[in-house]
CSV table of C-alpha atoms and ligand atoms in Angstrom, one decimal:
chain,number,residue,atom,x,y,z
A,1,MET,CA,16.9,-1.0,-18.8
A,2,LYS,CA,13.0,-1.0,-18.9
A,3,VAL,CA,11.3,2.4,-19.1
A,4,LEU,CA,7.7,3.4,-19.4
A,5,LYS,CA,6.8,5.7,-22.4
A,6,ILE,CA,3.5,7.6,-22.2
A,7,ASN,CA,2.2,9.7,-25.1
A,8,GLY,CA,0.0,12.2,-23.2
A,9,GLY,CA,-3.2,14.0,-24.0
A,10,LYS,CA,-5.4,11.0,-24.6
A,11,THR,CA,-8.9,11.0,-23.3
A,12,LEU,CA,-9.7,8.2,-20.9
A,13,SER,CA,-13.1,6.5,-21.2
A,14,GLY,CA,-14.7,3.1,-20.7
A,15,THR,CA,-14.3,1.1,-17.5
A,16,VAL,CA,-11.3,0.2,-15.4
A,17,ARG,CA,-11.8,-2.6,-12.8
A,18,ILE,CA,-9.9,-2.3,-9.5
A,19,SER,CA,-7.9,-5.2,-8.2
A,20,GLY,CA,-7.5,-6.6,-4.7
A,21,SER,CA,-5.7,-4.4,-2.1
A,22,LYS,CA,-1.9,-4.7,-2.2
A,23,ASN,CA,-1.6,-3.5,1.5
A,24,ALA,CA,-4.2,-6.1,2.6
A,25,SER,CA,-2.8,-8.9,0.6
A,26,VAL,CA,0.7,-8.5,2.0
A,27,ALA,CA,-0.6,-9.1,5.5
A,28,LEU,CA,-3.2,-11.8,4.6
A,29,ILE,CA,-0.6,-14.0,2.9
A,30,PRO,CA,1.8,-14.4,5.9
A,31,ALA,CA,-1.3,-14.6,8.2
A,32,ALA,CA,-2.2,-17.9,6.4
A,33,ILE,CA,0.6,-19.6,8.4
A,34,LEU,CA,-1.5,-19.2,11.6
A,35,ALA,CA,-4.1,-21.6,10.3
A,36,ASP,CA,-3.8,-25.3,11.1
A,37,ASP,CA,-5.3,-26.3,7.8
A,38,GLU,CA,-5.7,-25.0,4.2
A,39,VAL,CA,-6.8,-21.5,3.5
A,40,THR,CA,-8.1,-19.8,0.4
A,41,ILE,CA,-7.5,-16.1,-0.2
A,42,CYS,CA,-9.5,-14.7,-3.2
A,43,ASN,CA,-8.9,-11.5,-5.2
A,44,VAL,CA,-5.1,-11.4,-4.6
A,45,PRO,CA,-3.5,-9.0,-7.1
A,46,GLU,CA,-0.7,-10.5,-9.2
A,47,ILE,CA,2.1,-8.0,-8.4
A,48,THR,CA,5.7,-8.6,-7.4
A,49,ASP,CA,4.9,-7.8,-3.8
A,50,THR,CA,2.5,-10.7,-3.4
A,51,ASP,CA,4.9,-13.0,-5.4
A,52,ALA,CA,7.7,-12.1,-3.0
A,53,LEU,CA,5.6,-13.2,0.0
A,54,THR,CA,4.4,-16.4,-1.6
A,55,GLU,CA,8.0,-17.2,-2.3
A,56,ILE,CA,8.7,-16.9,1.5
A,57,LEU,CA,5.7,-19.2,2.2
A,58,LYS,CA,7.1,-21.8,-0.2
A,59,TYR,CA,10.6,-21.4,1.3
A,60,LEU,CA,9.2,-22.2,4.7
A,61,GLY,CA,7.6,-25.4,3.2
A,62,ALA,CA,4.0,-24.3,2.7
A,63,ASP,CA,2.1,-25.8,-0.2
A,64,VAL,CA,1.0,-22.8,-2.3
A,65,LYS,CA,-1.2,-22.9,-5.4
A,66,ARG,CA,-1.9,-19.7,-7.4
A,67,ALA,CA,-5.0,-19.7,-9.6
A,68,SER,CA,-5.6,-16.4,-11.4
A,69,GLU,CA,-6.9,-14.1,-8.6
A,70,SER,CA,-6.8,-16.7,-5.8
A,71,ILE,CA,-4.2,-18.4,-3.7
A,72,LEU,CA,-4.6,-21.8,-2.0
A,73,ILE,CA,-2.2,-22.2,0.9
A,74,ASP,CA,-1.7,-25.4,3.0
A,75,PRO,CA,0.5,-24.3,5.9
A,76,LYS,CA,0.7,-27.8,7.5
A,77,PRO,CA,4.2,-28.7,6.0
A,78,ILE,CA,5.7,-25.5,7.3
A,79,VAL,CA,9.0,-25.6,9.3
A,80,ASN,CA,10.4,-22.7,11.2
A,81,LYS,CA,13.7,-21.6,9.7
A,82,GLU,CA,15.6,-18.3,9.2
A,83,ILE,CA,14.3,-16.1,6.5
A,84,PRO,CA,17.3,-14.9,4.5
A,85,GLU,CA,17.9,-11.2,3.7
A,86,GLU,CA,17.5,-11.6,0.0
A,87,MET,CA,13.9,-12.7,0.5
A,88,SER,CA,12.9,-10.4,3.4
A,89,ASN,CA,14.4,-7.2,2.0
A,90,LYS,CA,12.2,-7.1,-1.1
A,91,LEU,CA,9.5,-5.4,0.8
A,92,ARG,CA,8.6,-3.9,4.2
A,93,ALA,CA,5.6,-6.2,4.6
A,94,SER,CA,7.9,-9.2,5.1
A,95,TYR,CA,7.9,-8.2,8.8
A,96,TYR,CA,4.5,-9.8,9.1
A,97,PHE,CA,6.3,-13.1,9.0
A,98,MET,CA,8.0,-12.0,12.3
A,99,ALA,CA,4.6,-11.9,13.9
A,100,VAL,CA,3.2,-15.2,12.5
A,101,LEU,CA,6.3,-17.2,13.2
A,102,LEU,CA,6.5,-15.8,16.7
A,103,ALA,CA,2.8,-16.6,17.2
A,104,LYS,CA,3.1,-20.2,15.8
A,105,PHE,CA,6.6,-21.3,16.9
A,106,LYS,CA,7.5,-18.7,19.6
A,107,HIS,CA,10.8,-18.3,17.8
A,108,VAL,CA,11.8,-16.2,14.8
A,109,GLU,CA,15.1,-15.5,13.0
A,110,MET,CA,14.9,-13.1,10.1
A,111,TYR,CA,16.7,-10.2,8.5
A,112,PHE,CA,14.7,-7.0,8.3
A,113,PRO,CA,16.1,-3.8,6.9
A,114,GLY,CA,14.5,-0.6,8.0
A,115,GLY,CA,13.9,2.5,6.0
A,116,CYS,CA,13.2,3.2,2.3
A,117,ALA,CA,12.8,6.1,-0.1
A,118,ILE,CA,10.0,7.8,1.8
A,119,GLY,CA,11.4,7.8,5.3
A,120,ALA,CA,13.1,6.0,8.2
A,121,ARG,CA,10.1,3.8,8.8
A,122,PRO,CA,11.3,2.3,12.1
A,123,ILE,CA,9.5,-0.7,13.5
A,124,ASP,CA,9.8,0.2,17.2
A,125,GLN,CA,6.0,0.0,17.7
A,126,THR,CA,5.8,-3.5,16.3
A,127,LEU,CA,8.7,-4.6,18.6
A,128,LYS,CA,6.9,-2.9,21.5
A,129,GLY,CA,3.8,-5.0,20.8
A,130,PHE,CA,5.8,-8.2,20.6
A,131,GLU,CA,7.6,-7.5,23.9
A,132,ALA,CA,4.4,-6.6,25.6
A,133,LEU,CA,3.1,-10.1,24.7
A,134,GLY,CA,6.2,-11.7,26.2
A,135,ALA,CA,8.8,-11.8,23.4
A,136,LYS,CA,12.5,-11.2,24.0
A,137,ILE,CA,14.1,-9.5,21.0
A,138,LYS,CA,17.7,-9.4,19.8
A,139,GLU,CA,18.8,-7.4,16.8
A,140,GLU,CA,22.3,-7.4,15.3
A,141,ASN,CA,23.1,-5.9,11.9
A,142,ASN,CA,19.4,-5.9,10.9
A,143,LYS,CA,19.0,-9.6,11.9
A,144,TYR,CA,16.2,-10.2,14.4
A,145,THR,CA,16.1,-13.1,16.8
A,146,ILE,CA,12.8,-13.2,18.7
A,147,ASP,CA,11.9,-15.7,21.4
A,148,ALA,CA,9.0,-16.2,23.8
A,149,ASP,CA,8.7,-18.9,26.5
A,150,GLU,CA,5.0,-18.0,26.6
A,151,LEU,CA,2.8,-15.4,24.8
A,152,THR,CA,0.4,-13.7,27.2
A,153,GLY,CA,-2.3,-11.1,26.5
A,154,ALA,CA,-1.4,-7.5,27.3
A,155,HIS,CA,-2.6,-3.9,27.2
A,156,VAL,CA,-0.7,-2.4,24.3
A,157,TYR,CA,-0.8,1.4,23.8
A,158,LEU,CA,0.8,2.4,20.4
A,159,ASP,CA,2.6,5.7,20.4
A,160,MET,CA,1.2,6.4,17.0
A,161,PRO,CA,-1.6,4.6,15.0
A,162,SER,CA,0.8,2.5,13.0
A,163,VAL,CA,-0.8,0.2,10.5
A,164,GLY,CA,2.0,-2.4,10.6
A,165,ALA,CA,2.3,-2.4,14.4
A,166,THR,CA,-1.5,-2.8,14.7
A,167,ILE,CA,-1.5,-5.8,12.4
A,168,ASN,CA,1.6,-7.3,13.8
A,169,THR,CA,0.4,-7.1,17.4
A,170,MET,CA,-3.0,-8.6,16.4
A,171,LEU,CA,-1.3,-11.5,14.5
A,172,VAL,CA,0.6,-12.5,17.7
A,173,ALA,CA,-2.2,-11.7,20.1
A,174,VAL,CA,-4.6,-14.3,18.5
A,175,LYS,CA,-2.4,-17.1,19.9
A,176,ALA,CA,-1.5,-15.4,23.2
A,177,LYS,CA,-3.1,-16.7,26.5
A,178,GLY,CA,-5.8,-14.3,27.7
A,179,GLU,CA,-7.0,-11.0,26.3
A,180,THR,CA,-5.0,-8.3,24.5
A,181,ILE,CA,-6.2,-4.7,24.1
A,182,ILE,CA,-4.5,-2.6,21.5
A,183,GLU,CA,-5.1,1.1,22.1
A,184,ASN,CA,-4.4,3.9,19.7
A,185,ALA,CA,-4.7,1.3,16.9
A,186,ALA,CA,-4.7,2.3,13.3
A,187,LYS,CA,-8.2,2.2,11.6
A,188,GLU,CA,-7.2,1.4,8.0
A,189,PRO,CA,-9.6,-1.0,6.1
A,190,GLU,CA,-6.8,-3.4,5.5
A,191,ILE,CA,-6.7,-4.0,9.3
A,192,VAL,CA,-10.4,-5.0,9.2
A,193,ASN,CA,-9.7,-7.3,6.3
A,194,VAL,CA,-7.0,-9.1,8.3
A,195,ALA,CA,-9.2,-9.3,11.4
A,196,THR,CA,-12.0,-10.8,9.3
A,197,PHE,CA,-9.6,-13.4,8.0
A,198,LEU,CA,-8.4,-14.3,11.5
A,199,ASN,CA,-12.0,-14.5,12.8
A,200,ASN,CA,-12.9,-16.8,9.9
A,201,MET,CA,-10.1,-19.0,11.3
A,202,GLY,CA,-11.8,-18.9,14.7
A,203,ALA,CA,-9.9,-16.0,16.3
A,204,LYS,CA,-11.9,-13.7,18.7
A,205,ILE,CA,-11.2,-10.2,17.6
A,206,THR,CA,-13.5,-7.2,18.1
A,207,GLY,CA,-13.0,-3.5,17.4
A,208,ALA,CA,-10.9,-3.8,14.2
A,209,GLY,CA,-11.3,-0.5,12.3
A,210,THR,CA,-11.6,1.5,15.6
A,211,SER,CA,-8.8,2.8,17.8
A,212,GLU,CA,-9.3,0.0,20.3
A,213,ILE,CA,-9.0,-3.6,19.3
A,214,ARG,CA,-9.6,-6.5,21.7
A,215,ILE,CA,-8.3,-10.0,21.0
A,216,LYS,CA,-9.0,-13.1,23.1
A,217,GLY,CA,-6.3,-15.7,22.4
A,218,VAL,CA,-7.3,-19.1,21.2
A,219,GLU,CA,-5.5,-22.5,21.0
A,220,THR,CA,-6.2,-23.4,17.4
A,221,LEU,CA,-7.1,-21.7,14.2
A,222,LYS,CA,-8.8,-23.6,11.4
A,223,GLY,CA,-8.5,-23.4,7.6
A,224,CYS,CA,-11.0,-21.0,6.0
A,225,TYR,CA,-11.7,-18.7,3.1
A,226,THR,CA,-11.3,-14.9,2.8
A,227,GLU,CA,-11.5,-12.2,0.1
A,228,VAL,CA,-9.1,-9.3,-0.3
A,229,ILE,CA,-10.9,-5.9,-0.3
A,230,PRO,CA,-10.6,-3.7,-3.4
A,231,ASP,CA,-7.4,-1.6,-3.4
A,232,ARG,CA,-8.4,1.9,-2.2
A,233,ILE,CA,-5.2,3.5,-3.3
A,234,GLU,CA,-5.4,2.0,-6.8
A,235,SER,CA,-9.1,3.2,-6.9
A,236,GLY,CA,-7.9,6.7,-5.9
A,237,THR,CA,-5.2,6.7,-8.5
A,238,TYR,CA,-7.6,5.9,-11.4
A,239,ILE,CA,-10.2,8.4,-10.0
A,240,ILE,CA,-7.5,11.0,-10.2
A,241,ALA,CA,-6.6,9.9,-13.8
A,242,GLY,CA,-10.3,10.4,-14.6
A,243,ALA,CA,-10.3,13.9,-13.1
A,244,LEU,CA,-7.3,14.7,-15.3
A,245,MET,CA,-8.3,13.1,-18.6
A,246,GLY,CA,-11.6,11.3,-18.2
A,247,ASN,CA,-14.7,11.4,-20.3
A,248,TYR,CA,-17.3,9.6,-18.1
A,249,LEU,CA,-14.6,7.1,-17.1
A,250,LYS,CA,-16.0,4.3,-14.9
A,251,ILE,CA,-13.8,3.0,-12.0
A,252,ASP,CA,-15.5,-0.3,-11.1
A,253,ASN,CA,-15.3,-2.6,-8.1
A,254,ILE,CA,-14.5,0.0,-5.5
A,255,ILE,CA,-15.7,0.7,-1.9
A,256,PRO,CA,-16.6,4.4,-2.1
A,257,GLU,CA,-16.4,4.8,1.7
A,258,HIS,CA,-12.7,3.9,1.5
A,259,VAL,CA,-11.9,6.8,-0.8
A,260,GLU,CA,-14.4,9.2,0.8
A,261,THR,CA,-11.8,11.9,1.6
A,262,LEU,CA,-10.5,11.9,-1.9
A,263,ILE,CA,-14.1,12.2,-3.3
A,264,LEU,CA,-14.8,15.1,-1.0
A,265,LYS,CA,-11.6,16.9,-2.0
A,266,LEU,CA,-12.4,16.4,-5.7
A,267,LYS,CA,-15.9,17.8,-5.1
A,268,GLU,CA,-14.3,20.9,-3.5
A,269,MET,CA,-12.2,21.2,-6.7
A,270,GLY,CA,-15.4,21.1,-8.8
A,271,VAL,CA,-14.7,17.7,-10.4
A,272,ASP,CA,-17.9,16.1,-11.8
A,273,MET,CA,-18.5,12.6,-10.4
A,274,GLU,CA,-21.3,10.1,-10.1
A,275,VAL,CA,-20.8,7.8,-7.1
A,276,GLY,CA,-22.6,4.4,-7.2
A,277,ALA,CA,-22.6,1.5,-4.7
A,278,ASP,CA,-19.4,0.0,-6.0
A,279,TYR,CA,-18.3,2.3,-8.8
A,280,ILE,CA,-17.7,5.9,-9.7
A,281,TYR,CA,-17.9,7.8,-13.0
A,282,VAL,CA,-15.5,10.7,-13.3
A,283,SER,CA,-14.8,13.3,-16.0
A,284,LYS,CA,-12.1,15.8,-16.6
A,285,LYS,CA,-12.9,19.3,-15.3
A,286,ASP,CA,-11.3,22.3,-17.1
A,287,LYS,CA,-11.6,24.9,-14.4
A,288,MET,CA,-10.7,23.2,-11.1
A,289,LYS,CA,-10.4,25.1,-7.8
A,290,PRO,CA,-7.3,24.8,-5.7
A,291,VAL,CA,-7.6,23.0,-2.3
A,292,HIS,CA,-5.8,22.5,1.0
A,293,ILE,CA,-4.9,18.8,1.9
A,294,LYS,CA,-3.4,17.4,5.0
A,295,THR,CA,-2.5,13.7,5.1
A,296,LEU,CA,-3.6,11.7,8.1
A,297,GLY,CA,-4.2,8.1,9.1
A,298,TYR,CA,-7.5,6.6,8.0
A,299,PRO,CA,-10.2,7.9,7.7
A,300,GLY,CA,-8.1,11.1,6.9
A,301,PHE,CA,-6.7,11.9,3.5
A,302,PRO,CA,-4.4,8.9,2.8
A,303,THR,CA,-0.6,9.6,2.5
A,304,ASP,CA,-0.5,7.1,-0.3
A,305,LEU,CA,-2.6,9.4,-2.5
A,306,GLN,CA,-0.6,12.5,-1.6
A,307,GLN,CA,1.8,12.1,-4.5
A,308,PRO,CA,-0.8,11.0,-7.1
A,309,ILE,CA,-3.1,13.9,-6.3
A,310,THR,CA,-0.2,16.4,-6.7
A,311,ALA,CA,-0.2,15.7,-10.4
A,312,LEU,CA,-3.9,16.8,-10.4
A,313,LEU,CA,-3.3,19.9,-8.3
A,314,THR,CA,-0.9,21.2,-11.0
A,315,GLN,CA,-4.0,21.6,-13.2
A,316,CYS,CA,-6.0,23.7,-10.6
A,317,GLU,CA,-6.5,27.4,-11.2
A,318,GLY,CA,-4.6,28.9,-8.2
A,319,GLU,CA,-2.4,27.8,-5.3
A,320,SER,CA,-3.1,24.5,-3.6
A,321,VAL,CA,-1.4,23.5,-0.3
A,322,LEU,CA,-0.5,20.0,0.6
A,323,GLN,CA,0.9,19.0,4.0
A,324,GLU,CA,2.4,15.5,4.5
A,325,THR,CA,2.2,14.5,8.2
A,326,VAL,CA,2.9,10.7,8.0
A,327,TYR,CA,6.3,10.4,6.3
A,328,GLU,CA,9.3,12.7,6.4
A,329,ASN,CA,10.5,12.3,2.9
A,330,ARG,CA,7.6,11.8,0.5
A,331,PHE,CA,8.0,14.7,-2.0
A,332,LYS,CA,10.7,13.1,-4.3
A,333,ASN,CA,8.2,13.4,-7.2
A,334,VAL,CA,8.2,17.2,-7.0
A,335,PRO,CA,11.5,18.0,-8.8
A,336,TYR,CA,10.4,15.8,-11.7
A,337,LEU,CA,7.0,17.4,-11.9
A,338,ASN,CA,8.7,20.8,-11.9
A,339,SER,CA,11.0,19.6,-14.8
A,340,MET,CA,7.7,18.9,-16.7
A,341,GLY,CA,6.5,22.5,-16.2
A,342,ALA,CA,4.8,22.4,-12.8
A,343,ASN,CA,5.3,25.2,-10.3
A,344,ILE,CA,5.7,23.6,-6.9
A,345,THR,CA,7.7,24.9,-3.9
A,346,GLN,CA,8.4,23.0,-0.6
A,347,LYS,CA,8.7,24.3,2.9
A,348,GLN,CA,9.4,21.5,5.4
A,349,ASP,CA,6.4,19.2,5.4
A,350,THR,CA,4.3,21.2,3.1
A,351,ILE,CA,4.3,21.8,-0.7
A,352,TYR,CA,2.6,24.8,-2.5
A,353,ILE,CA,1.3,23.9,-6.0
A,354,LYS,CA,0.6,26.9,-8.3
A,355,GLY,CA,-1.6,26.1,-11.2
A,356,LYS,CA,-2.8,25.8,-13.8
A,357,THR,CA,0.5,24.8,-15.5
A,358,LYS,CA,1.0,23.1,-18.9
A,359,LEU,CA,3.0,20.0,-18.5
A,360,GLN,CA,5.5,18.8,-21.1
A,361,GLY,CA,6.6,15.2,-21.5
A,362,LYS,CA,10.2,14.7,-20.1
A,363,THR,CA,12.4,11.9,-18.9
A,364,VAL,CA,11.8,11.4,-15.2
A,365,GLU,CA,12.4,8.7,-12.6
A,366,ALA,CA,10.1,6.7,-10.2
A,367,THR,CA,11.9,7.2,-6.9
A,368,ASP,CA,9.2,5.2,-5.0
A,369,LEU,CA,5.9,3.5,-5.7
A,370,ARG,CA,3.5,6.4,-5.3
A,371,ALA,CA,5.9,9.0,-6.7
A,372,GLY,CA,6.0,6.8,-9.8
A,373,ALA,CA,2.2,6.8,-9.9
A,374,CYS,CA,2.2,10.6,-9.7
A,375,LEU,CA,4.6,10.7,-12.8
A,376,VAL,CA,2.4,8.3,-14.7
A,377,LEU,CA,-0.6,10.6,-14.1
A,378,ALA,CA,1.5,13.6,-15.1
A,379,GLY,CA,2.5,11.8,-18.3
A,380,LEU,CA,-1.2,11.2,-19.1
A,381,VAL,CA,-1.9,14.9,-19.1
A,382,ALA,CA,1.5,16.2,-20.4
A,383,GLU,CA,2.0,17.2,-24.0
A,384,GLY,CA,4.3,14.9,-25.9
A,385,THR,CA,6.1,11.8,-24.6
A,386,THR,CA,7.0,11.2,-20.9
A,387,THR,CA,9.7,8.6,-20.3
A,388,ILE,CA,9.7,7.1,-16.8
A,389,ARG,CA,12.8,5.3,-15.6
A,390,ASN,CA,13.0,2.8,-12.7
A,391,ILE,CA,9.4,1.6,-13.2
A,392,GLY,CA,9.9,-1.4,-11.0
A,393,PRO,CA,8.3,0.3,-7.9
A,394,VAL,CA,5.2,1.2,-10.0
A,395,LEU,CA,4.7,-2.3,-11.3
A,396,ARG,CA,5.0,-3.7,-7.8
A,397,GLY,CA,2.0,-1.8,-6.6
A,398,TYR,CA,-0.5,-1.6,-9.5
A,399,GLU,CA,-1.7,-4.9,-11.1
A,400,ASN,CA,-1.7,-4.8,-14.9
A,401,ILE,CA,-1.3,-1.0,-15.0
A,402,ILE,CA,-0.1,-0.8,-18.6
A,403,GLU,CA,-3.0,-3.0,-19.9
A,404,LYS,CA,-5.6,-1.2,-17.7
A,405,LEU,CA,-4.5,2.3,-18.9
A,406,ASN,CA,-4.3,1.3,-22.6
A,407,GLU,CA,-7.8,-0.3,-22.3
A,408,ILE,CA,-9.3,3.0,-21.3
A,409,GLY,CA,-7.6,5.0,-24.1
A,410,ALA,CA,-4.1,5.9,-22.8
A,411,ASP,CA,-1.0,5.3,-24.9
A,412,VAL,CA,1.5,3.6,-22.6
A,413,LYS,CA,4.1,1.1,-23.3
A,414,ILE,CA,7.2,-0.5,-21.7
A,415,VAL,CA,10.3,-0.1,-23.7
A,416,CYS,CA,13.6,-1.9,-23.1
A,417,LEU,CA,16.5,0.4,-23.7
A,418,LEU,CA,20.0,-0.9,-24.4
A,419,TYR,CA,21.7,2.2,-22.9
A,420,THR,CA,20.6,4.6,-20.2
A,421,SER,CA,21.5,7.5,-22.6
A,422,ASP,CA,18.7,6.4,-24.9
A,423,ALA,CA,16.3,7.5,-22.1
A,424,ALA,CA,17.3,11.1,-22.5
A,425,ASP,CA,14.7,13.5,-23.9
B,1,LIG,C1,1.4,1.0,5.7
B,1,LIG,O1,2.7,1.1,6.0
B,1,LIG,C2,1.3,0.9,4.2
B,1,LIG,N1,2.1,-0.2,3.7
B,1,LIG,C3,1.9,2.2,3.6
B,1,LIG,O2,1.7,2.1,2.2
B,1,LIG,C4,1.1,3.4,4.1
B,1,LIG,O3,1.6,4.6,3.6
B,1,LIG,C5,1.1,3.4,5.7
B,1,LIG,O4,0.6,2.1,6.1
B,1,LIG,C6,0.3,4.5,6.3
B,1,LIG,O5,-1.0,4.4,5.8
B,1,LIG,C7,1.5,-1.5,3.8
B,1,LIG,O6,0.5,-1.7,4.3
B,1,LIG,C8,2.4,-2.6,3.3
B,1,LIG,P1,2.8,2.9,9.5
B,1,LIG,P2,3.3,1.0,7.5
B,1,LIG,O7,3.4,1.9,10.4
B,1,LIG,O8,2.5,-0.1,8.2
B,1,LIG,C9,6.0,5.7,11.6
B,1,LIG,C10,2.2,2.2,-0.1
B,1,LIG,O9,2.6,3.2,-0.8
B,1,LIG,N2,6.3,4.5,12.4
B,1,LIG,O10,1.4,3.3,9.7
B,1,LIG,O11,4.7,0.8,7.5
B,1,LIG,C11,6.5,5.4,10.2
B,1,LIG,O12,7.9,5.8,10.0
B,1,LIG,C12,2.8,2.1,1.3
B,1,LIG,O13,1.4,1.3,-0.4
B,1,LIG,C13,7.1,4.5,13.5
B,1,LIG,O14,7.7,5.6,13.8
B,1,LIG,O15,2.9,2.4,8.0
B,1,LIG,C14,5.6,6.3,9.4
B,1,LIG,O16,6.2,7.6,9.4
B,1,LIG,C15,3.8,3.2,1.6
B,1,LIG,N3,7.4,3.4,14.2
B,1,LIG,C16,4.3,6.4,10.1
B,1,LIG,O17,4.6,5.9,11.5
B,1,LIG,C17,6.7,2.2,13.9
B,1,LIG,O18,7.0,1.2,14.6
B,1,LIG,C18,3.2,5.5,9.6
B,1,LIG,O19,3.7,4.1,9.5
B,1,LIG,C19,5.8,2.2,12.8
B,1,LIG,C20,5.6,3.3,12.1
């Protein structure tokens, strides 16, 4: 069993460079299928999530070449075949293949399991978008069979601003006859990244990044080039690490606007920062003020930084309040933080974090990706050694996290344990 061991208390300084966005990449890679010729996607992070999606592309017959941070995809050889469960159940983003295969072949057969550690995560809004565009959907034991005689533009109103449903509807609409309007669309930057890629192929999309997106369907989409935006959640995670243990730590290759709500919250807490055009310097602040945070869709405070910032809130002098409005089960990091010495109580969708508390290194578990990130951050500030089990989820969402942390002064390593009992304190 692999565990992460962190010797806490090290000052973080120097520069950490942010990689391409996981949540943009996992939509851009399937979207490549829509092109009638080769596409190049630059700045794709090398993480297991992107590997899992390129495996599906290869399984379908695409020619895929990975060159450090770029992927060259020739979708011409692709054939439409059922995507097996063992490939699609590795990550939720595999459902973007439903959209692109429906758009390209008007027929899809794939398994798609719902739910995960942070909530039910249904896909009803995605299916609503597909049906509005003319698809007929059958689901039996998590296997979806989707067909459309014709795809026709429609006026789609999403019940909630779902990122996935917005992207999935857009991916199908680019090949539907006529115009599609998506209302109550999500506004995340990753959606803009996908729309830019599709427009580079020759799609006609306007309004991405706002709550109303208009798409005029086209017959053909040509090969092109696109670049993945910097990962705003990775950026935020390292900015929080700097607020915990930084000494003029530079987080480089970011888009400050994409982490604006985090920066504003850190300013409220009294954290010292210097924000540049594509970087931020941040240092540890001893006396931080407590804050109130409510997670919302973009541009609100991102739910994906809710668990990471909880580690920082344990170091504020006073009680912070954090309300999670997006997912129903995204506080699994709390018991582990409390075992390390934090003082956090939960009432329904809100946690109350009393600080400042001294954290002690303990053996904890990464229940999901961002809970794992929270525990890594807690381990950086805790006294002694923190051992994190089940680190797979963390490695799938943060490119080269061990190397990046050690390069800025942390003391983190992956240890292979023969027996689970070895992981005890
Ligand atoms: C994307 O997930 C991200 N994942 C998530 O990041 C992120 O937390 C989320 O957007 C919100 O910002 C990727 O982009 C791969 P949603 P997605 O559809 O598209 C409910 C991470 O840590 N909902 O906006 O699945 C849903 O249950 C991950 O990197 C429905 O009810 O998010 C959730 O409560 C975690 N029906 C809420 O809406 C639907 O059809 C937001 O979901 C769709 C969603």
